[in-house]
Tab-separated table of C-alpha atoms and ligand atoms in Angstrom:
chain	number	residue	atom	x	y	z
X	1	MET	CA	-199.323	-103.225	-59.750
X	2	ALA	CA	-202.347	-104.685	-58.052
X	3	ASP	CA	-205.729	-105.108	-59.721
X	4	HIS	CA	-208.224	-103.422	-57.417
X	5	SER	CA	-211.299	-103.927	-59.804
X	6	GLY	CA	-212.688	-106.692	-57.838
X	7	THR	CA	-211.970	-105.051	-54.278
X	8	SER	CA	-214.386	-103.175	-51.996
X	9	ASP	CA	-212.476	-99.908	-52.473
X	10	SER	CA	-214.586	-96.649	-53.005
X	11	PRO	CA	-214.234	-93.132	-54.405
X	12	TYR	CA	-214.803	-91.884	-50.783
X	13	ALA	CA	-211.948	-94.112	-49.434
X	14	GLY	CA	-209.778	-92.886	-52.401
X	15	LEU	CA	-210.322	-89.136	-51.279
X	16	LEU	CA	-209.469	-89.980	-47.773
X	17	ARG	CA	-206.349	-91.842	-48.993
X	18	ALA	CA	-205.300	-88.966	-51.069
X	19	ALA	CA	-205.682	-86.653	-48.190
X	20	LEU	CA	-203.587	-88.778	-45.888
X	21	THR	CA	-200.805	-88.949	-48.794
X	22	ASP	CA	-200.821	-85.176	-49.142
X	23	LEU	CA	-200.485	-84.887	-45.364
X	24	LEU	CA	-197.365	-87.252	-45.256
X	25	LEU	CA	-195.840	-85.387	-48.195
X	26	THR	CA	-196.449	-82.000	-46.383
X	27	ARG	CA	-194.831	-83.239	-43.306
X	28	GLY	CA	-191.841	-84.655	-45.254
X	29	ALA	CA	-192.564	-88.328	-44.163
X	30	ILE	CA	-192.945	-89.076	-48.038
X	31	GLN	CA	-190.278	-87.617	-50.259
X	32	ASP	CA	-190.234	-90.132	-53.093
X	33	GLN	CA	-192.983	-89.759	-55.744
X	34	ARG	CA	-193.198	-93.608	-56.091
X	35	VAL	CA	-193.862	-93.985	-52.334
X	36	ALA	CA	-196.665	-91.313	-52.600
X	37	ASP	CA	-198.224	-93.292	-55.515
X	38	ALA	CA	-198.236	-96.423	-53.531
X	39	PHE	CA	-199.926	-94.685	-50.699
X	40	ARG	CA	-202.384	-93.299	-53.017
X	41	THR	CA	-203.136	-96.822	-54.284
X	42	VAL	CA	-203.233	-99.326	-51.488
X	43	PRO	CA	-206.635	-99.403	-49.682
X	44	ARG	CA	-205.630	-99.269	-46.008
X	45	HIS	CA	-209.002	-99.554	-44.825
X	46	LEU	CA	-209.252	-103.135	-46.097
X	47	PHE	CA	-206.475	-104.147	-43.618
X	48	VAL	CA	-208.196	-102.707	-40.700
X	49	PRO	CA	-211.843	-103.586	-41.366
X	50	GLN	CA	-212.932	-103.267	-37.687
X	51	VAL	CA	-212.513	-99.406	-37.702
X	52	PRO	CA	-214.535	-96.925	-39.599
X	53	VAL	CA	-213.032	-95.900	-42.906
X	54	GLU	CA	-212.155	-92.301	-41.772
X	55	LEU	CA	-210.036	-93.808	-38.931
X	56	ALA	CA	-208.248	-96.004	-41.366
X	57	TYR	CA	-206.993	-92.938	-43.046
X	58	THR	CA	-205.944	-90.983	-40.048
X	59	ASP	CA	-202.185	-90.877	-39.305
X	60	ASP	CA	-202.563	-93.290	-36.388
X	61	VAL	CA	-201.538	-96.727	-35.492
X	62	VAL	CA	-204.457	-99.283	-35.255
X	63	LEU	CA	-203.928	-101.565	-32.369
X	64	MET	CA	-204.825	-105.247	-33.522
X	65	LYS	CA	-203.963	-107.578	-30.656
X	66	ARG	CA	-203.012	-107.581	-26.901
X	67	ASP	CA	-201.502	-110.433	-24.880
X	68	GLN	CA	-203.031	-111.807	-21.714
X	69	SER	CA	-201.568	-109.021	-19.551
X	70	GLY	CA	-202.868	-106.282	-21.780
X	71	VAL	CA	-199.490	-105.567	-23.638
X	72	ALA	CA	-199.891	-104.476	-27.361
X	73	ILE	CA	-198.504	-107.407	-29.525
X	74	SER	CA	-199.661	-106.500	-32.971
X	75	SER	CA	-200.730	-103.558	-34.734
X	76	VAL	CA	-201.215	-101.832	-38.169
X	77	SER	CA	-198.422	-99.367	-38.100
X	78	GLN	CA	-198.755	-95.466	-38.126
X	79	PRO	CA	-198.560	-94.158	-41.658
X	80	THR	CA	-195.900	-91.667	-40.884
X	81	VAL	CA	-193.595	-94.523	-39.599
X	82	VAL	CA	-194.378	-96.796	-42.548
X	83	ALA	CA	-193.669	-93.920	-45.054
X	84	VAL	CA	-190.320	-93.066	-43.256
X	85	MET	CA	-189.076	-96.721	-43.292
X	86	LEU	CA	-190.131	-97.111	-46.884
X	87	GLU	CA	-188.024	-94.068	-47.687
X	88	GLN	CA	-185.127	-95.431	-45.662
X	89	ALA	CA	-185.432	-98.767	-47.571
X	90	ASP	CA	-185.131	-97.040	-50.947
X	91	ILE	CA	-187.218	-100.129	-52.582
X	92	GLN	CA	-186.750	-100.320	-56.408
X	93	PRO	CA	-188.651	-102.215	-59.039
X	94	GLY	CA	-187.444	-105.749	-59.252
X	95	HIS	CA	-186.305	-105.983	-55.623
X	96	ARG	CA	-186.787	-108.948	-53.676
X	97	VAL	CA	-188.127	-107.955	-50.234
X	98	LEU	CA	-188.475	-109.724	-46.766
X	99	GLU	CA	-190.996	-107.984	-44.286
X	100	ILE	CA	-190.646	-109.357	-40.710
X	101	GLY	CA	-193.830	-108.614	-38.821
X	102	SER	CA	-196.961	-108.704	-40.933
X	103	GLY	CA	-200.238	-107.006	-41.080
X	104	GLY	CA	-200.561	-106.735	-44.898
X	105	TYR	CA	-200.636	-103.078	-45.434
X	106	ASN	CA	-196.972	-102.594	-45.610
X	107	ALA	CA	-196.433	-105.685	-47.637
X	108	ALA	CA	-199.071	-104.236	-50.176
X	109	LEU	CA	-197.132	-100.958	-50.441
X	110	LEU	CA	-193.898	-102.949	-50.922
X	111	SER	CA	-195.616	-104.904	-53.589
X	112	GLU	CA	-196.493	-101.638	-55.535
X	113	LEU	CA	-192.967	-100.482	-55.061
X	114	VAL	CA	-191.222	-103.673	-56.321
X	115	SER	CA	-193.621	-104.366	-59.195
X	116	PRO	CA	-193.845	-105.573	-61.938
X	117	ALA	CA	-190.822	-108.037	-61.418
X	118	GLY	CA	-190.004	-108.039	-57.801
X	119	ALA	CA	-191.187	-110.279	-54.878
X	120	VAL	CA	-192.482	-109.610	-51.446
X	121	THR	CA	-192.485	-112.154	-48.708
X	122	THR	CA	-194.049	-111.008	-45.282
X	123	ILE	CA	-193.600	-113.323	-42.092
X	124	ASP	CA	-195.253	-113.173	-38.631
X	125	ILE	CA	-194.664	-115.243	-35.611
X	126	ASP	CA	-198.506	-115.047	-34.815
X	127	GLU	CA	-200.778	-117.450	-36.794
X	128	ASP	CA	-203.746	-115.066	-36.249
X	129	VAL	CA	-201.728	-112.124	-37.949
X	130	THR	CA	-200.541	-114.111	-40.966
X	131	ALA	CA	-204.275	-115.073	-41.385
X	132	ARG	CA	-205.331	-111.547	-41.059
X	133	ALA	CA	-202.518	-110.245	-43.505
X	134	TRP	CA	-203.647	-112.900	-46.129
X	135	ARG	CA	-207.173	-111.960	-45.849
X	136	GLY	CA	-206.374	-108.288	-46.330
X	137	LEU	CA	-203.843	-108.784	-49.148
X	138	ASP	CA	-206.520	-110.945	-50.947
X	139	ALA	CA	-209.363	-108.417	-50.452
X	140	ALA	CA	-206.973	-105.488	-51.666
X	141	GLY	CA	-205.797	-107.498	-54.798
X	142	TYR	CA	-202.142	-108.635	-53.720
X	143	PRO	CA	-202.375	-112.370	-54.114
X	144	ASN	CA	-198.711	-112.425	-55.062
X	145	VAL	CA	-197.408	-111.426	-51.748
X	146	ARG	CA	-196.139	-114.553	-49.868
X	147	VAL	CA	-197.263	-114.645	-46.401
X	148	GLN	CA	-195.591	-117.079	-43.903
X	149	ARG	CA	-195.761	-117.964	-40.299
X	150	ALA	CA	-192.243	-118.011	-38.958
X	151	ASP	CA	-190.023	-116.575	-36.305
X	152	GLY	CA	-188.321	-113.475	-37.785
X	153	GLU	CA	-185.103	-114.249	-35.838
X	154	PHE	CA	-184.461	-116.862	-38.672
X	155	GLY	CA	-185.661	-114.828	-41.571
X	156	TRP	CA	-187.264	-116.772	-44.407
X	157	PRO	CA	-184.450	-118.655	-46.406
X	158	GLY	CA	-187.089	-120.013	-48.990
X	159	GLY	CA	-187.075	-116.354	-50.625
X	160	ALA	CA	-183.391	-115.447	-50.049
X	161	PRO	CA	-181.442	-113.577	-51.204
X	162	TYR	CA	-183.207	-110.422	-50.331
X	163	ASP	CA	-182.250	-106.945	-51.617
X	164	ARG	CA	-184.084	-105.449	-48.715
X	165	ILE	CA	-185.058	-106.781	-45.266
X	166	ILE	CA	-187.549	-104.474	-43.612
X	167	VAL	CA	-188.185	-105.393	-39.837
X	168	THR	CA	-191.471	-103.880	-38.393
X	169	VAL	CA	-191.133	-105.014	-34.835
X	170	THR	CA	-188.499	-103.744	-32.224
X	171	ALA	CA	-185.412	-105.768	-32.465
X	172	TRP	CA	-182.756	-105.840	-29.754
X	173	ASP	CA	-179.963	-107.143	-32.122
X	174	ILE	CA	-179.350	-108.000	-35.690
X	175	ALA	CA	-180.109	-111.611	-36.202
X	176	PRO	CA	-177.403	-113.622	-38.040
X	177	ALA	CA	-179.841	-115.091	-40.432
X	178	TRP	CA	-180.819	-111.534	-41.802
X	179	LEU	CA	-177.152	-111.146	-42.839
X	180	GLU	CA	-177.075	-114.569	-44.266
X	181	GLN	CA	-180.072	-113.973	-46.351
X	182	LEU	CA	-179.209	-110.420	-47.497
X	183	ALA	CA	-178.008	-110.091	-51.127
X	184	PRO	CA	-174.610	-108.225	-51.725
X	185	GLY	CA	-175.388	-104.473	-51.598
X	186	GLY	CA	-178.494	-105.081	-49.893
X	187	ARG	CA	-180.121	-103.080	-47.094
X	188	ILE	CA	-181.773	-103.850	-43.851
X	189	VAL	CA	-184.217	-101.509	-42.231
X	190	VAL	CA	-184.794	-102.325	-38.518
X	191	PRO	CA	-186.299	-100.584	-35.442
X	192	LEU	CA	-183.402	-101.225	-33.282
X	193	ARG	CA	-183.506	-100.886	-29.426
X	194	MET	CA	-180.367	-99.325	-27.676
X	195	ARG	CA	-180.340	-98.506	-23.980
X	196	SER	CA	-184.300	-98.453	-24.051
X	197	GLN	CA	-184.364	-96.265	-27.048
X	198	THR	CA	-185.669	-97.365	-30.413
X	199	ARG	CA	-184.383	-95.921	-33.869
X	200	SER	CA	-185.612	-97.136	-37.160
X	201	THR	CA	-181.979	-97.646	-38.744
X	202	ALA	CA	-181.193	-98.277	-42.260
X	203	PHE	CA	-178.020	-100.302	-42.576
X	204	ASP	CA	-175.982	-101.072	-45.785
X	205	LEU	CA	-173.536	-104.034	-45.912
X	206	CYS	CA	-170.010	-102.742	-46.345
X	207	ASP	CA	-166.847	-104.732	-46.283
X	208	GLY	CA	-168.449	-107.398	-44.130
X	209	PHE	CA	-169.926	-105.111	-41.369
X	210	LEU	CA	-173.240	-103.218	-41.478
X	211	GLU	CA	-173.052	-99.333	-41.377
X	212	SER	CA	-175.998	-97.145	-40.776
X	213	ARG	CA	-177.275	-94.740	-43.517
X	214	SER	CA	-180.095	-93.190	-41.638
X	215	MET	CA	-182.007	-93.138	-38.235
X	216	ALA	CA	-185.341	-92.191	-37.289
X	217	VAL	CA	-187.105	-92.291	-34.032
X	218	CYS	CA	-189.912	-94.695	-33.934
X	219	GLY	CA	-192.035	-97.003	-31.524
X	220	PHE	CA	-193.105	-100.636	-32.320
X	221	VAL	CA	-194.445	-103.546	-30.400
X	222	ALA	CA	-191.595	-105.703	-28.971
X	223	MET	CA	-190.334	-108.827	-30.748
X	224	GLN	CA	-191.360	-112.172	-29.429
X	225	GLY	CA	-189.618	-115.534	-30.055
X	226	ALA	CA	-185.977	-116.519	-30.033
X	227	GLY	CA	-184.854	-112.784	-30.673
X	228	ALA	CA	-186.830	-111.295	-27.926
X	229	GLY	CA	-184.944	-108.623	-25.735
X	230	TYR	CA	-185.692	-107.973	-22.142
X	231	GLU	CA	-185.754	-104.605	-20.054
X	232	ARG	CA	-185.457	-104.594	-16.260
X	233	SER	CA	-187.670	-102.262	-14.296
X	234	VAL	CA	-186.630	-100.956	-10.893
X	235	PRO	CA	-189.487	-99.479	-8.821
X	236	LEU	CA	-188.875	-96.440	-6.678
X	237	ARG	CA	-191.652	-95.348	-4.366
X	238	GLY	CA	-193.862	-98.183	-4.935
X	239	GLU	CA	-194.695	-98.321	-8.801
X	240	LEU	CA	-195.081	-94.567	-9.111
X	241	VAL	CA	-191.555	-93.956	-10.336
X	242	SER	CA	-189.324	-96.701	-12.031
X	243	LEU	CA	-185.866	-96.968	-13.665
X	244	THR	CA	-185.689	-98.995	-16.839
X	245	PHE	CA	-182.310	-100.775	-17.732
X	246	ASP	CA	-181.827	-102.478	-21.090
X	247	GLU	CA	-180.827	-106.215	-21.231
X	248	ASP	CA	-177.048	-105.530	-21.496
X	249	GLN	CA	-177.110	-103.503	-18.390
X	250	GLY	CA	-177.620	-106.555	-16.027
X	251	ASP	CA	-174.689	-105.715	-13.779
X	252	GLN	CA	-175.388	-101.982	-13.521
X	253	PRO	CA	-175.803	-100.798	-9.978
X	254	VAL	CA	-179.136	-99.299	-8.816
X	255	PRO	CA	-179.885	-96.844	-6.119
X	256	PRO	CA	-181.811	-97.718	-2.894
X	257	ALA	CA	-185.588	-97.750	-3.191
X	258	ARG	CA	-186.066	-94.570	-0.999
X	259	VAL	CA	-183.407	-92.557	-2.909
X	260	LEU	CA	-185.836	-89.863	-3.914
X	261	GLU	CA	-186.283	-88.902	-0.161
X	262	GLN	CA	-182.652	-88.351	0.195
X	263	LYS	CA	-180.615	-85.070	-0.329
X	264	ILE	CA	-181.326	-83.200	-3.494
X	265	ALA	CA	-179.042	-81.150	-5.953
X	266	THR	CA	-180.145	-79.211	-8.946
X	267	ALA	CA	-178.122	-77.940	-11.983
X	268	TRP	CA	-179.061	-75.816	-14.970
X	269	SER	CA	-177.547	-75.988	-18.250
X	270	GLY	CA	-178.576	-72.674	-19.936
X	271	VAL	CA	-179.678	-74.840	-22.892
X	272	LEU	CA	-182.977	-73.826	-24.277
X	273	MET	CA	-185.070	-76.203	-26.210
X	274	ASN	CA	-188.348	-75.325	-28.082
X	275	ARG	CA	-191.267	-77.147	-26.339
X	276	GLU	CA	-191.913	-78.775	-29.460
X	277	GLU	CA	-188.321	-79.885	-30.259
X	278	PRO	CA	-187.853	-83.698	-29.545
X	279	LEU	CA	-185.175	-84.738	-27.031
X	280	CYS	CA	-184.299	-88.032	-28.921
X	281	ASP	CA	-180.892	-87.057	-30.181
X	282	LEU	CA	-180.001	-85.628	-26.864
X	283	ASP	CA	-181.109	-88.927	-25.073
X	284	LEU	CA	-179.124	-91.128	-27.358
X	285	TRP	CA	-176.147	-88.837	-26.737
X	286	LEU	CA	-176.588	-89.082	-22.998
X	287	ALA	CA	-176.960	-92.973	-23.218
X	288	SER	CA	-173.809	-93.133	-25.157
X	289	THR	CA	-171.701	-90.820	-22.910
X	290	LEU	CA	-172.957	-91.275	-19.235
X	291	PRO	CA	-171.991	-94.401	-17.265
X	292	GLY	CA	-174.806	-95.642	-15.266
X	293	PHE	CA	-177.478	-94.461	-17.929
X	294	CYS	CA	-181.175	-95.543	-17.630
X	295	LEU	CA	-184.498	-94.107	-18.184
X	296	LEU	CA	-186.712	-92.673	-15.490
X	297	VAL	CA	-190.429	-93.284	-15.956
X	298	ALA	CA	-193.051	-91.669	-13.840
X	299	GLU	CA	-196.593	-91.968	-13.460
X	300	PRO	CA	-198.641	-88.693	-13.865
X	301	ARG	CA	-199.633	-88.963	-10.126
X	302	ALA	CA	-195.963	-88.897	-9.227
X	303	VAL	CA	-195.393	-85.675	-11.065
X	304	LYS	CA	-198.582	-84.166	-9.732
X	305	LYS	CA	-197.397	-84.983	-6.168
X	306	LYS	CA	-194.027	-83.574	-7.008
X	307	LEU	CA	-192.164	-86.670	-6.148
X	308	VAL	CA	-190.288	-86.215	-9.252
X	309	SER	CA	-189.993	-83.614	-12.197
X	310	PRO	CA	-188.622	-85.373	-15.133
X	311	ALA	CA	-188.503	-84.171	-18.860
X	312	PRO	CA	-190.329	-86.004	-20.352
X	313	ARG	CA	-192.123	-88.163	-17.635
X	314	TRP	CA	-192.560	-91.102	-20.077
X	315	GLY	CA	-188.868	-91.685	-20.141
X	316	ALA	CA	-186.270	-89.163	-18.986
X	317	SER	CA	-182.713	-89.751	-19.328
X	318	ALA	CA	-181.092	-90.608	-15.826
X	319	ILE	CA	-177.880	-91.802	-14.414
X	320	ALA	CA	-177.860	-94.145	-11.393
X	321	SER	CA	-175.086	-95.411	-8.876
X	322	ASP	CA	-175.405	-97.742	-6.097
X	323	THR	CA	-176.160	-94.594	-3.804
X	324	SER	CA	-177.606	-91.871	-5.902
X	325	LEU	CA	-179.760	-90.934	-9.017
X	326	GLY	CA	-179.807	-87.987	-11.321
X	327	TYR	CA	-182.213	-87.295	-14.059
X	328	LEU	CA	-183.024	-84.743	-16.836
X	329	THR	CA	-185.570	-81.952	-16.039
X	330	ALA	CA	-186.711	-78.711	-17.497
X	331	ARG	CA	-188.073	-75.373	-16.323
X	332	ALA	CA	-189.873	-72.543	-18.104
X	333	ALA	CA	-187.737	-70.067	-19.922
X	334	ALA	CA	-188.346	-66.310	-20.320
X	335	ASP	CA	-189.887	-67.087	-23.781
X	336	PRO	CA	-192.931	-69.184	-23.203
X	337	ASP	CA	-192.251	-71.512	-26.301
X	338	PHE	CA	-188.878	-72.569	-24.639
X	339	VAL	CA	-187.791	-74.518	-21.684
X	340	GLU	CA	-184.270	-74.747	-19.977
X	341	LEU	CA	-182.748	-78.135	-19.559
X	342	GLY	CA	-181.224	-79.109	-16.185
X	343	ALA	CA	-180.777	-81.968	-13.914
X	344	ILE	CA	-182.160	-82.914	-10.420
X	345	ALA	CA	-180.224	-85.633	-8.354
X	346	HIS	CA	-180.663	-87.355	-5.017
X	347	GLY	CA	-178.489	-89.106	-2.718
X	348	PRO	CA	-174.972	-88.554	-1.170
X	349	ASP	CA	-173.486	-88.203	-4.864
X	350	ALA	CA	-176.276	-86.006	-6.096
X	351	PRO	CA	-174.054	-82.774	-6.846
X	352	ARG	CA	-171.744	-84.864	-9.101
X	353	LEU	CA	-174.424	-86.701	-10.890
X	354	ALA	CA	-176.517	-83.488	-11.550
X	355	ARG	CA	-173.158	-81.836	-12.724
X	356	SER	CA	-172.167	-84.591	-15.066
X	357	LEU	CA	-175.743	-84.730	-16.784
X	358	VAL	CA	-175.627	-81.038	-17.293
X	359	ASP	CA	-172.121	-81.029	-18.746
X	360	GLN	CA	-173.261	-83.539	-21.203
X	361	VAL	CA	-176.330	-81.553	-22.178
X	362	CYS	CA	-173.959	-78.604	-22.859
X	363	LYS	CA	-171.525	-80.739	-24.915
X	364	TRP	CA	-174.258	-82.179	-27.055
X	365	ASP	CA	-175.643	-78.489	-27.387
X	366	GLN	CA	-172.338	-77.126	-28.532
X	367	LYS	CA	-171.106	-80.018	-30.786
X	368	HIS	CA	-173.964	-82.167	-32.057
X	369	ARG	CA	-177.222	-80.419	-31.864
X	370	GLY	CA	-178.836	-80.107	-35.267
X	371	GLY	CA	-176.006	-82.171	-36.862
X	372	SER	CA	-176.150	-85.295	-38.971
X	373	GLY	CA	-176.761	-87.432	-35.813
X	374	PRO	CA	-174.971	-90.525	-34.655
X	375	GLN	CA	-173.618	-93.180	-36.922
X	376	LEU	CA	-173.915	-96.944	-36.054
X	377	ARG	CA	-171.818	-99.917	-36.997
X	378	ILE	CA	-172.456	-103.442	-36.417
X	379	TYR	CA	-169.552	-106.121	-35.934
X	380	PRO	CA	-169.565	-109.720	-35.086
X	381	ALA	CA	-169.624	-110.496	-31.301
X	382	ASP	CA	-166.266	-112.327	-31.483
X	383	LEU	CA	-164.356	-109.369	-32.955
X	384	PRO	CA	-161.591	-108.423	-30.551
X	385	LYS	CA	-162.355	-105.096	-28.906
X	386	ALA	CA	-158.972	-103.737	-30.153
X	387	GLU	CA	-160.219	-103.904	-33.627
X	388	LEU	CA	-163.385	-101.958	-33.032
X	389	PRO	CA	-163.435	-98.377	-34.015
X	390	VAL	CA	-163.695	-95.504	-31.493
X	391	GLY	CA	-167.011	-94.877	-30.178
X	392	PHE	CA	-169.718	-96.220	-27.467
X	393	GLN	CA	-169.723	-99.835	-27.536
X	394	LEU	CA	-172.809	-101.997	-26.815
X	395	ARG	CA	-172.522	-105.735	-26.743
X	396	LYS	CA	-175.648	-107.577	-27.748
X	397	ARG	CA	-176.220	-111.401	-28.248
X	398	HIS	CA	-174.780	-111.850	-31.769
X	399	HIS	CA	-173.207	-108.515	-32.510
X	400	GLN	CA	-171.237	-105.469	-30.988
X	401	LEU	CA	-172.560	-102.105	-31.976
X	402	VAL	CA	-170.461	-98.943	-32.118
X	403	LEU	CA	-172.248	-95.584	-32.011
X	404	SER	CA	-170.259	-92.682	-32.849
X	405	TRP	CA	-171.019	-89.193	-33.285
X	406	PRO	CA	-169.424	-87.098	-36.173
X	407	GLU	CA	-169.144	-83.532	-35.232
Z	501	SAM	C1	-196.312	-103.543	-35.759
Z	501	SAM	S1	-196.821	-105.117	-36.323
Z	501	SAM	C2	-196.369	-105.155	-37.939
Z	501	SAM	C3	-197.239	-104.324	-38.716
Z	501	SAM	C4	-197.244	-104.557	-40.143
Z	501	SAM	N1	-195.994	-104.464	-40.954
Z	501	SAM	C5	-198.127	-103.551	-40.989
Z	501	SAM	O1	-198.176	-103.726	-42.233
Z	501	SAM	O2	-198.858	-102.651	-40.379
Z	501	SAM	C6	-195.478	-106.134	-35.512
Z	501	SAM	C7	-195.894	-107.510	-35.697
Z	501	SAM	O3	-194.594	-108.293	-35.477
Z	501	SAM	C8	-194.906	-109.521	-35.176
Z	501	SAM	N2	-193.835	-110.276	-34.442
Z	501	SAM	C9	-193.381	-110.250	-33.189
Z	501	SAM	N3	-192.252	-110.870	-33.074
Z	501	SAM	C10	-192.085	-111.479	-34.181
Z	501	SAM	C11	-191.087	-112.481	-34.645
Z	501	SAM	N4	-190.145	-112.938	-33.793
Z	501	SAM	N5	-191.025	-112.744	-35.791
Z	501	SAM	C12	-192.020	-112.465	-36.753
Z	501	SAM	N6	-192.947	-111.509	-36.387
Z	501	SAM	C13	-192.924	-111.102	-35.103
Z	501	SAM	C14	-196.128	-109.348	-34.155
Z	501	SAM	O4	-196.932	-110.536	-34.145
Z	501	SAM	C15	-196.929	-108.241	-34.911
Z	501	SAM	O5	-197.902	-108.672	-35.704
């Protein structure tokens, strides 16, 4: 447990911290009393000194750095996401933990959870970030956390083996070094990107492969360095509407740039969704069942001009062929709290694409909606396909991922 006697904590900050912790408990992001105690203890405002103390204790991400083109590359993560990942990691006293992607705050929480005997190492690729993390940890009274500048793709062998590896930056694959540095029975928690969708996934090591224990939707800045993944954006109608393909979809056909001006087909599913209900599980289901899957992203202007009507506009599930495009849409239902899901498609193959999207929406609704969600297993890249279990297979650089949907 850290000694905060010499820090610039205050009773007011303590009250704000307690309120934030209560909020996270109420929302179910925190379930373990030890995680709640850590949140009540670690002074988050000392890790984000540039914002007012009230902002430090709202449930928001604090953006810390952008690259030259304005893209966010470092932040202090949203407390809800931090809490969910700590719950997924199930950190115990005495654990040795590696955090990839620093900022200091999460490392301090980890330090609370492993104390008195464990060890926390946090690494970041960016020298500004490690310097900032170190200052925050020092100010908050956590000098025992080891802060190193390193590319997370290679882990940090100096502190291995680790009982837990927590990655707090979006990864496209599981780096081989993480497996090498994980202790027997260890767990990796990582925001993993699959078909442009990111899930914080907790993996346990079982018989030489990794098996998921839980998944949670999240958003993180993208990994830099040797493990960086790439997405391809294909513009339609200038930059107003675009299609996003993931790195492993390099050879996927794309429709012509003027496809949205072509023949249109619409199909409705009869599946109703509460307006507040997230589409995340459905999106992953569609990604794993529809050949030609991609994401359709639309500027607000494109929706206003009625060029497209995607649900949701910041990334609607879509399917593309070399002639046609279909995407998920929604219309108001009789009950104002609900919408009905459907599909809009353009191009010569529009009726078939709209139908296949809607068929999969119905299948998900009947078999998987509200269920335990998908399971993910990770195998070495050189394992013959015939030895992989049944499921949706994704080939990454170092590993093959198999996503299955228990009914
Ligand atoms: C969301 S921030 C981490 C937040 C932090 N865990 C906290 O306590 O709030 C993600 C960090 O990952 C770092 N990063 C990106 N690529 C990396 C890599 N290959 N290795 C290590 N760190 C990396 C970025 O510099 C950034 O600071």
